[in-house]
Amino acid sequence: MNLATSMELKLLIASVIIGLIHLVWATVAGSGGHRDTAWLLGPRDDPRPVTGQAARLSRAYANFLETFPLFAVAVIAVLLVGKTSNQTTFGAWLYVIARVAYTPLYALGLPIVRTVAWTASMIGIIWIIVAFFQ
């Protein structure tokens, strides 16, 4: 398989874009109030935590940073050993779609549905790992 046309590789790059969106969204939401421009541009020596939706977006971004390396390594591993399949493509799609859903669900404070999205993303990673060992 040509790596350049691999759907798994394309979905890995799509996940990088999701991460960038997470970062920007959490950053923008966390500005304002006591987090004025001078504080944001300075050394931030005095912590100014965020609350509400901005805090949820920050936690959603932190969660992405926890799951993305697992997804990336799984995808790269199946690509390197040439074990891409319908199963790995499905797992990658499941991860990406679930992560796209996760952040707005978390931002809205929807706990059960958010957990379902997180679980789906983990199942996607597991599908890829299982394919690696087959």
mmCIF file of C-alpha atoms in Angstrom:
data_model
loop_
_atom_site.group_PDB
_atom_site.id
_atom_site.type_symbol
_atom_site.label_atom_id
_atom_site.label_comp_id
_atom_site.label_asym_id
_atom_site.label_seq_id
_atom_site.Cartn_x
_atom_site.Cartn_y
_atom_site.Cartn_z
ATOM 1 C CA MET A 1 0.000 0.000 0.000
ATOM 2 C CA ASN A 2 1.213 3.486 -0.818
ATOM 3 C CA LEU A 3 1.556 5.298 2.508
ATOM 4 C CA ALA A 4 0.721 8.633 0.897
ATOM 5 C CA THR A 5 -2.755 7.396 -0.017
ATOM 6 C CA SER A 6 -3.412 5.494 3.207
ATOM 7 C CA MET A 7 -6.712 6.504 4.793
ATOM 8 C CA GLU A 8 -5.193 5.839 8.223
ATOM 9 C CA LEU A 9 -2.444 8.370 7.532
ATOM 10 C CA LYS A 10 -4.980 10.917 6.319
ATOM 11 C CA LEU A 11 -7.010 10.388 9.488
ATOM 12 C CA LEU A 12 -3.872 10.799 11.584
ATOM 13 C CA ILE A 13 -3.320 14.204 9.966
ATOM 14 C CA ALA A 14 -7.017 15.006 10.490
ATOM 15 C CA SER A 15 -6.438 14.278 14.190
ATOM 16 C CA VAL A 16 -3.580 16.765 14.231
ATOM 17 C CA ILE A 17 -6.015 19.358 12.857
ATOM 18 C CA ILE A 18 -8.499 18.398 15.591
ATOM 19 C CA GLY A 19 -5.725 18.991 18.136
ATOM 20 C CA LEU A 20 -5.014 22.437 16.717
ATOM 21 C CA ILE A 21 -8.702 23.303 16.919
ATOM 22 C CA HIS A 22 -8.784 22.063 20.531
ATOM 23 C CA LEU A 23 -5.810 24.269 21.365
ATOM 24 C CA VAL A 24 -7.203 27.422 19.746
ATOM 25 C CA TRP A 25 -10.709 26.905 21.137
ATOM 26 C CA ALA A 26 -9.441 26.334 24.698
ATOM 27 C CA THR A 27 -7.055 29.290 24.446
ATOM 28 C CA VAL A 28 -9.654 31.714 23.149
ATOM 29 C CA ALA A 29 -12.220 30.558 25.703
ATOM 30 C CA GLY A 30 -9.667 31.006 28.488
ATOM 31 C CA SER A 31 -8.931 34.646 27.705
ATOM 32 C CA GLY A 32 -10.784 37.603 29.168
ATOM 33 C CA GLY A 33 -11.889 38.508 32.663
ATOM 34 C CA HIS A 34 -8.977 38.237 35.075
ATOM 35 C CA ARG A 35 -6.915 36.750 32.260
ATOM 36 C CA ASP A 36 -6.346 40.071 30.483
ATOM 37 C CA THR A 37 -3.958 40.641 27.599
ATOM 38 C CA ALA A 38 -1.100 41.749 29.851
ATOM 39 C CA TRP A 39 -1.375 38.535 31.865
ATOM 40 C CA LEU A 40 -1.742 36.351 28.777
ATOM 41 C CA LEU A 41 1.355 37.892 27.167
ATOM 42 C CA GLY A 42 3.394 37.912 30.384
ATOM 43 C CA PRO A 43 5.120 35.161 32.369
ATOM 44 C CA ARG A 44 1.844 34.112 34.080
ATOM 45 C CA ASP A 45 3.503 33.953 37.491
ATOM 46 C CA ASP A 46 0.176 34.376 39.289
ATOM 47 C CA PRO A 47 -2.148 31.511 38.327
ATOM 48 C CA ARG A 48 -5.563 32.600 37.124
ATOM 49 C CA PRO A 49 -7.684 29.503 36.657
ATOM 50 C CA VAL A 50 -10.625 29.450 34.321
ATOM 51 C CA THR A 51 -14.094 28.213 35.191
ATOM 52 C CA GLY A 52 -17.211 27.046 33.419
ATOM 53 C CA GLN A 53 -17.056 26.372 29.718
ATOM 54 C CA ALA A 54 -13.468 27.624 29.409
ATOM 55 C CA ALA A 55 -12.376 25.104 32.051
ATOM 56 C CA ARG A 56 -14.287 22.316 30.293
ATOM 57 C CA LEU A 57 -12.582 23.188 26.991
ATOM 58 C CA SER A 58 -9.218 23.170 28.728
ATOM 59 C CA ARG A 59 -9.928 19.718 30.194
ATOM 60 C CA ALA A 60 -11.148 18.463 26.800
ATOM 61 C CA TYR A 61 -7.870 19.607 25.254
ATOM 62 C CA ALA A 62 -5.887 17.908 28.023
ATOM 63 C CA ASN A 63 -7.866 14.735 27.362
ATOM 64 C CA PHE A 64 -7.054 14.949 23.653
ATOM 65 C CA LEU A 65 -3.371 15.237 24.535
ATOM 66 C CA GLU A 66 -3.712 12.016 26.561
ATOM 67 C CA THR A 67 -5.361 9.996 23.784
ATOM 68 C CA PHE A 68 -3.728 11.334 20.632
ATOM 69 C CA PRO A 69 -0.266 9.804 21.228
ATOM 70 C CA LEU A 70 -1.883 6.386 21.668
ATOM 71 C CA PHE A 71 -3.780 6.797 18.417
ATOM 72 C CA ALA A 72 -0.736 8.122 16.564
ATOM 73 C CA VAL A 73 1.524 5.274 17.657
ATOM 74 C CA ALA A 74 -1.123 2.669 16.794
ATOM 75 C CA VAL A 75 -1.635 4.130 13.312
ATOM 76 C CA ILE A 76 2.081 4.498 12.626
ATOM 77 C CA ALA A 77 2.701 0.934 13.826
ATOM 78 C CA VAL A 78 0.141 -0.626 11.467
ATOM 79 C CA LEU A 79 1.459 1.499 8.616
ATOM 80 C CA LEU A 80 5.068 0.481 9.257
ATOM 81 C CA VAL A 81 4.326 -3.242 9.352
ATOM 82 C CA GLY A 82 1.871 -3.086 6.457
ATOM 83 C CA LYS A 83 -1.138 -4.275 8.433
ATOM 84 C CA THR A 84 -3.669 -1.680 7.338
ATOM 85 C CA SER A 85 -7.083 -3.176 6.695
ATOM 86 C CA ASN A 86 -10.762 -2.365 6.837
ATOM 87 C CA GLN A 87 -10.451 -2.879 10.587
ATOM 88 C CA THR A 88 -7.699 -0.278 10.989
ATOM 89 C CA THR A 89 -9.517 2.168 8.737
ATOM 90 C CA PHE A 90 -12.712 1.699 10.760
ATOM 91 C CA GLY A 91 -10.792 2.157 14.030
ATOM 92 C CA ALA A 92 -9.179 5.348 12.751
ATOM 93 C CA TRP A 93 -12.506 6.738 11.542
ATOM 94 C CA LEU A 94 -14.116 5.850 14.871
ATOM 95 C CA TYR A 95 -11.380 7.680 16.777
ATOM 96 C CA VAL A 96 -11.569 10.789 14.601
ATOM 97 C CA ILE A 97 -15.367 11.042 14.580
ATOM 98 C CA ALA A 98 -15.556 10.461 18.335
ATOM 99 C CA ARG A 99 -12.907 13.124 19.008
ATOM 100 C CA VAL A 100 -14.733 15.612 16.778
ATOM 101 C CA ALA A 101 -17.874 15.002 18.849
ATOM 102 C CA TYR A 102 -16.104 14.968 22.227
ATOM 103 C CA THR A 103 -15.109 18.631 22.545
ATOM 104 C CA PRO A 104 -18.472 20.261 21.839
ATOM 105 C CA LEU A 105 -20.164 17.675 24.055
ATOM 106 C CA TYR A 106 -17.740 18.503 26.865
ATOM 107 C CA ALA A 107 -18.086 22.252 26.255
ATOM 108 C CA LEU A 108 -21.858 21.915 26.614
ATOM 109 C CA GLY A 109 -21.426 19.949 29.833
ATOM 110 C CA LEU A 110 -23.168 16.783 28.611
ATOM 111 C CA PRO A 111 -21.566 14.114 30.819
ATOM 112 C CA ILE A 112 -23.085 10.808 29.630
ATOM 113 C CA VAL A 113 -22.920 11.505 25.906
ATOM 114 C CA ARG A 114 -19.405 12.899 26.320
ATOM 115 C CA THR A 115 -18.339 9.669 28.003
ATOM 116 C CA VAL A 116 -19.857 7.654 25.149
ATOM 117 C CA ALA A 117 -17.796 9.704 22.669
ATOM 118 C CA TRP A 118 -14.628 9.162 24.709
ATOM 119 C CA THR A 119 -15.338 5.428 24.921
ATOM 120 C CA ALA A 120 -15.879 5.256 21.154
ATOM 121 C CA SER A 121 -12.513 6.915 20.565
ATOM 122 C CA MET A 122 -10.837 4.352 22.830
ATOM 123 C CA ILE A 123 -12.564 1.499 21.001
ATOM 124 C CA GLY A 124 -11.187 2.924 17.743
ATOM 125 C CA ILE A 125 -7.649 2.774 19.127
ATOM 126 C CA ILE A 126 -8.211 -0.757 20.425
ATOM 127 C CA TRP A 127 -9.447 -1.888 16.978
ATOM 128 C CA ILE A 128 -6.195 -0.646 15.459
ATOM 129 C CA ILE A 129 -4.080 -2.344 18.133
ATOM 130 C CA VAL A 130 -5.919 -5.646 17.696
ATOM 131 C CA ALA A 131 -5.304 -5.477 13.939
ATOM 132 C CA PHE A 132 -1.596 -4.931 14.601
ATOM 133 C CA PHE A 133 -1.393 -8.222 16.513
ATOM 134 C CA GLN A 134 -3.391 -10.281 14.024
#
